[in-house]
Amino acid sequence: MAGKGVVVIDLGSGRVAAGMSGAESPKCVLTPTQQKERLRGGIYPIEKGLVTNWDNFEQLLLNTFKELGVKPEEHSVLLTQSVTNTKLNREKVVQVLFERFNVPAVCFVYTNVLSLYCTGKMNGVVMESGADVSNCVAIHQGNVMLDSIVSTDLTGKQLTKYITQKLNTPGLDFETVDEIKKTTTGLGPATEDKSYTLPDGSSLNVIPAVQKSPEILLDPSIANLDAKSIPQAIVDCIEKVRTEHGEDRAKELYGNIVISGGNAEFDGLADRVQSSIQSKMAGVNGIQVTRAVPYSAWIGGSIFASLEDFKNHVLTKAQYDREGAKAMEGKF
């Protein structure tokens, strides 16, 4: 079924990371900008973790398999999914993989679970803050506690839009501003202007107020956003667990709070989030917040797909051919 290795694909709204199981990092990363000319109308087909353009999604998968240099019919596929994924979206993705690409088996795993997997622990809270999806969920014994999910509109794209407004420079496209965000902004003090060279060779002055834009991840009111901050989403998630499952279950979470996704890459974010949570949960001891490694969901998927037990979590094409979408029930 997977004798030639499993193709691991992390389907994100800001990028697709792909590679073979057992590897330490993805072999290829496909961004919306890179894929524009290869997708009809230049439309990237994933928004908020859901497929919005099925023709282009199929093309994106084809591009992914070509980049990896593999034949899809020879490899099982592990796909990551957001905890807010829908049954309909999942069923359609499976249909495309089995009926269009003829893959032998498919498995879905939540991104939050895979990021936790990288820490070597089975219990914890994972706050995923990505380009278009930002949610927090508690995990117990490797299983998502779906009644603990807390989502927020505070995403990487929202931060990029805010920086665009602060720059107040007509003509800047989203991709350019996103690059400015990655190279000139961060947490902590900023006292001097920074110069950024635009694609046309001209220079853009990035003032300290713009450089400090990621502070909205900790305090959305700075941007007049009605959204939960990262620390507040984590606190609310833990409080849901306390209410639904009791104090002992909540205590299991304090010492392993993980921040994953693109926004986690800002230096110092984990420490700032930890301090904020400690102030919001006065009297609670043992709170520990860590930053996930880059591509943590993909790496977790690579590890999981390499385990002997992986075969017990897949849906095979033979099962799908016999039962259709009904075969997915109880699988993922």
PDB file of N, CA, C and O in Angstrom, residues 161-195:
ATOM      1  N   LYS A 161      -2.579  43.059   6.127  1.00  0.00           N
ATOM      2  CA  LYS A 161      -3.503  44.151   5.772  1.00  0.00           C
ATOM      3  C   LYS A 161      -3.283  45.358   6.670  1.00  0.00           C
ATOM      4  O   LYS A 161      -3.313  46.507   6.210  1.00  0.00           O
ATOM      5  N   TYR A 162      -3.061  45.108   7.949  1.00  0.00           N
ATOM      6  CA  TYR A 162      -2.819  46.195   8.887  1.00  0.00           C
ATOM      7  C   TYR A 162      -1.535  46.948   8.533  1.00  0.00           C
ATOM      8  O   TYR A 162      -1.487  48.187   8.551  1.00  0.00           O
ATOM      9  N   ILE A 163      -0.481  46.187   8.184  1.00  0.00           N
ATOM     10  CA  ILE A 163       0.781  46.825   7.798  1.00  0.00           C
ATOM     11  C   ILE A 163       0.598  47.643   6.525  1.00  0.00           C
ATOM     12  O   ILE A 163       1.173  48.729   6.390  1.00  0.00           O
ATOM     13  N   THR A 164      -0.203  47.147   5.592  1.00  0.00           N
ATOM     14  CA  THR A 164      -0.492  47.898   4.364  1.00  0.00           C
ATOM     15  C   THR A 164      -1.101  49.254   4.700  1.00  0.00           C
ATOM     16  O   THR A 164      -0.716  50.289   4.124  1.00  0.00           O
ATOM     17  N   GLN A 165      -2.041  49.261   5.629  1.00  0.00           N
ATOM     18  CA  GLN A 165      -2.676  50.516   6.042  1.00  0.00           C
ATOM     19  C   GLN A 165      -1.664  51.455   6.703  1.00  0.00           C
ATOM     20  O   GLN A 165      -1.655  52.663   6.441  1.00  0.00           O
ATOM     21  N   LYS A 166      -0.797  50.889   7.532  1.00  0.00           N
ATOM     22  CA  LYS A 166       0.179  51.709   8.248  1.00  0.00           C
ATOM     23  C   LYS A 166       1.236  52.280   7.304  1.00  0.00           C
ATOM     24  O   LYS A 166       1.709  53.401   7.495  1.00  0.00           O
ATOM     25  N   LEU A 167       1.602  51.522   6.284  1.00  0.00           N
ATOM     26  CA  LEU A 167       2.600  52.009   5.323  1.00  0.00           C
ATOM     27  C   LEU A 167       2.060  53.164   4.496  1.00  0.00           C
ATOM     28  O   LEU A 167       2.805  54.084   4.126  1.00  0.00           O
ATOM     29  N   ASN A 168       0.759  53.083   4.177  1.00  0.00           N
ATOM     30  CA  ASN A 168       0.098  54.153   3.432  1.00  0.00           C
ATOM     31  C   ASN A 168       0.885  54.531   2.173  1.00  0.00           C
ATOM     32  O   ASN A 168       1.138  55.702   1.885  1.00  0.00           O
ATOM     33  N   THR A 169       1.263  53.479   1.416  1.00  0.00           N
ATOM     34  CA  THR A 169       2.031  53.677   0.192  1.00  0.00           C
ATOM     35  C   THR A 169       1.279  53.045  -0.967  1.00  0.00           C
ATOM     36  O   THR A 169       1.258  51.816  -1.098  1.00  0.00           O
ATOM     37  N   PRO A 170       0.642  53.844  -1.825  1.00  0.00           N
ATOM     38  CA  PRO A 170      -0.151  53.289  -2.929  1.00  0.00           C
ATOM     39  C   PRO A 170       0.691  52.418  -3.864  1.00  0.00           C
ATOM     40  O   PRO A 170       1.873  52.672  -4.076  1.00  0.00           O
ATOM     41  N   GLY A 171       0.068  51.370  -4.390  1.00  0.00           N
ATOM     42  CA  GLY A 171       0.733  50.549  -5.393  1.00  0.00           C
ATOM     43  C   GLY A 171       1.427  49.309  -4.869  1.00  0.00           C
ATOM     44  O   GLY A 171       1.909  48.494  -5.663  1.00  0.00           O
ATOM     45  N   LEU A 172       1.481  49.140  -3.553  1.00  0.00           N
ATOM     46  CA  LEU A 172       2.132  47.955  -3.001  1.00  0.00           C
ATOM     47  C   LEU A 172       1.179  46.765  -3.065  1.00  0.00           C
ATOM     48  O   LEU A 172       0.061  46.837  -2.561  1.00  0.00           O
ATOM     49  N   ASP A 173       1.624  45.688  -3.686  1.00  0.00           N
ATOM     50  CA  ASP A 173       0.752  44.512  -3.722  1.00  0.00           C
ATOM     51  C   ASP A 173       0.910  43.708  -2.436  1.00  0.00           C
ATOM     52  O   ASP A 173       1.824  43.932  -1.634  1.00  0.00           O
ATOM     53  N   PHE A 174      -0.009  42.764  -2.222  1.00  0.00           N
ATOM     54  CA  PHE A 174      -0.056  42.000  -0.983  1.00  0.00           C
ATOM     55  C   PHE A 174       1.239  41.231  -0.754  1.00  0.00           C
ATOM     56  O   PHE A 174       1.755  41.184   0.374  1.00  0.00           O
ATOM     57  N   GLU A 175       1.794  40.639  -1.821  1.00  0.00           N
ATOM     58  CA  GLU A 175       3.007  39.835  -1.688  1.00  0.00           C
ATOM     59  C   GLU A 175       4.188  40.677  -1.224  1.00  0.00           C
ATOM     60  O   GLU A 175       5.001  40.245  -0.406  1.00  0.00           O
ATOM     61  N   THR A 176       4.283  41.908  -1.748  1.00  0.00           N
ATOM     62  CA  THR A 176       5.381  42.790  -1.344  1.00  0.00           C
ATOM     63  C   THR A 176       5.258  43.168   0.125  1.00  0.00           C
ATOM     64  O   THR A 176       6.239  43.133   0.876  1.00  0.00           O
ATOM     65  N   VAL A 177       4.039  43.523   0.549  1.00  0.00           N
ATOM     66  CA  VAL A 177       3.828  43.894   1.952  1.00  0.00           C
ATOM     67  C   VAL A 177       4.103  42.702   2.860  1.00  0.00           C
ATOM     68  O   VAL A 177       4.660  42.843   3.948  1.00  0.00           O
ATOM     69  N   ASP A 178       3.728  41.516   2.404  1.00  0.00           N
ATOM     70  CA  ASP A 178       3.980  40.316   3.195  1.00  0.00           C
ATOM     71  C   ASP A 178       5.480  40.108   3.391  1.00  0.00           C
ATOM     72  O   ASP A 178       5.932  39.706   4.472  1.00  0.00           O
ATOM     73  N   GLU A 179       6.261  40.402   2.364  1.00  0.00           N
ATOM     74  CA  GLU A 179       7.712  40.280   2.474  1.00  0.00           C
ATOM     75  C   GLU A 179       8.274  41.351   3.403  1.00  0.00           C
ATOM     76  O   GLU A 179       9.214  41.100   4.176  1.00  0.00           O
ATOM     77  N   ILE A 180       7.715  42.563   3.335  1.00  0.00           N
ATOM     78  CA  ILE A 180       8.119  43.633   4.255  1.00  0.00           C
ATOM     79  C   ILE A 180       7.851  43.194   5.691  1.00  0.00           C
ATOM     80  O   ILE A 180       8.678  43.406   6.586  1.00  0.00           O
ATOM     81  N   LYS A 181       6.698  42.567   5.910  1.00  0.00           N
ATOM     82  CA  LYS A 181       6.351  42.062   7.247  1.00  0.00           C
ATOM     83  C   LYS A 181       7.400  41.078   7.749  1.00  0.00           C
ATOM     84  O   LYS A 181       7.854  41.161   8.901  1.00  0.00           O
ATOM     85  N   LYS A 182       7.804  40.154   6.890  1.00  0.00           N
ATOM     86  CA  LYS A 182       8.725  39.102   7.303  1.00  0.00           C
ATOM     87  C   LYS A 182      10.136  39.619   7.575  1.00  0.00           C
ATOM     88  O   LYS A 182      10.861  39.062   8.403  1.00  0.00           O
ATOM     89  N   THR A 183      10.531  40.676   6.876  1.00  0.00           N
ATOM     90  CA  THR A 183      11.925  41.115   6.955  1.00  0.00           C
ATOM     91  C   THR A 183      12.163  42.341   7.833  1.00  0.00           C
ATOM     92  O   THR A 183      13.302  42.582   8.241  1.00  0.00           O
ATOM     93  N   THR A 184      11.120  43.111   8.116  1.00  0.00           N
ATOM     94  CA  THR A 184      11.355  44.362   8.864  1.00  0.00           C
ATOM     95  C   THR A 184      10.546  44.497  10.148  1.00  0.00           C
ATOM     96  O   THR A 184      10.797  45.414  10.927  1.00  0.00           O
ATOM     97  N   THR A 185       9.574  43.633  10.386  1.00  0.00           N
ATOM     98  CA  THR A 185       8.729  43.814  11.571  1.00  0.00           C
ATOM     99  C   THR A 185       8.989  42.742  12.615  1.00  0.00           C
ATOM    100  O   THR A 185       9.550  41.683  12.318  1.00  0.00           O
ATOM    101  N   GLY A 186       8.574  43.023  13.831  1.00  0.00           N
ATOM    102  CA  GLY A 186       8.758  42.063  14.907  1.00  0.00           C
ATOM    103  C   GLY A 186       8.239  42.607  16.219  1.00  0.00           C
ATOM    104  O   GLY A 186       7.632  43.677  16.292  1.00  0.00           O
ATOM    105  N   LEU A 187       8.477  41.848  17.278  1.00  0.00           N
ATOM    106  CA  LEU A 187       8.084  42.255  18.622  1.00  0.00           C
ATOM    107  C   LEU A 187       9.245  42.950  19.314  1.00  0.00           C
ATOM    108  O   LEU A 187      10.397  42.737  18.966  1.00  0.00           O
ATOM    109  N   GLY A 188       8.942  43.763  20.295  1.00  0.00           N
ATOM    110  CA  GLY A 188      10.000  44.421  21.028  1.00  0.00           C
ATOM    111  C   GLY A 188      10.231  45.847  20.558  1.00  0.00           C
ATOM    112  O   GLY A 188       9.534  46.357  19.672  1.00  0.00           O
ATOM    113  N   PRO A 189      11.237  46.500  21.115  1.00  0.00           N
ATOM    114  CA  PRO A 189      11.482  47.913  20.819  1.00  0.00           C
ATOM    115  C   PRO A 189      11.942  48.150  19.387  1.00  0.00           C
ATOM    116  O   PRO A 189      12.636  47.330  18.794  1.00  0.00           O
ATOM    117  N   ALA A 190      11.516  49.263  18.848  1.00  0.00           N
ATOM    118  CA  ALA A 190      11.957  49.713  17.519  1.00  0.00           C
ATOM    119  C   ALA A 190      12.089  51.221  17.599  1.00  0.00           C
ATOM    120  O   ALA A 190      11.098  51.930  17.836  1.00  0.00           O
ATOM    121  N   THR A 191      13.296  51.729  17.417  1.00  0.00           N
ATOM    122  CA  THR A 191      13.544  53.162  17.602  1.00  0.00           C
ATOM    123  C   THR A 191      14.027  53.867  16.347  1.00  0.00           C
ATOM    124  O   THR A 191      13.991  55.095  16.274  1.00  0.00           O
ATOM    125  N   GLU A 192      14.484  53.097  15.371  1.00  0.00           N
ATOM    126  CA  GLU A 192      15.021  53.716  14.154  1.00  0.00           C
ATOM    127  C   GLU A 192      14.293  53.205  12.916  1.00  0.00           C
ATOM    128  O   GLU A 192      13.813  52.070  12.876  1.00  0.00           O
ATOM    129  N   ASP A 193      14.225  54.073  11.903  1.00  0.00           N
ATOM    130  CA  ASP A 193      13.611  53.667  10.647  1.00  0.00           C
ATOM    131  C   ASP A 193      14.457  52.582   9.973  1.00  0.00           C
ATOM    132  O   ASP A 193      15.670  52.512  10.164  1.00  0.00           O
ATOM    133  N   LYS A 194      13.791  51.727   9.195  1.00  0.00           N
ATOM    134  CA  LYS A 194      14.481  50.736   8.395  1.00  0.00           C
ATOM    135  C   LYS A 194      14.190  50.991   6.927  1.00  0.00           C
ATOM    136  O   LYS A 194      13.090  51.420   6.570  1.00  0.00           O
ATOM    137  N   SER A 195      15.182  50.725   6.072  1.00  0.00           N
ATOM    138  CA  SER A 195      15.006  50.909   4.643  1.00  0.00           C
ATOM    139  C   SER A 195      14.744  49.557   3.988  1.00  0.00           C
ATOM    140  O   SER A 195      15.469  48.593   4.235  1.00  0.00           O
TER     141      SER A 195
END
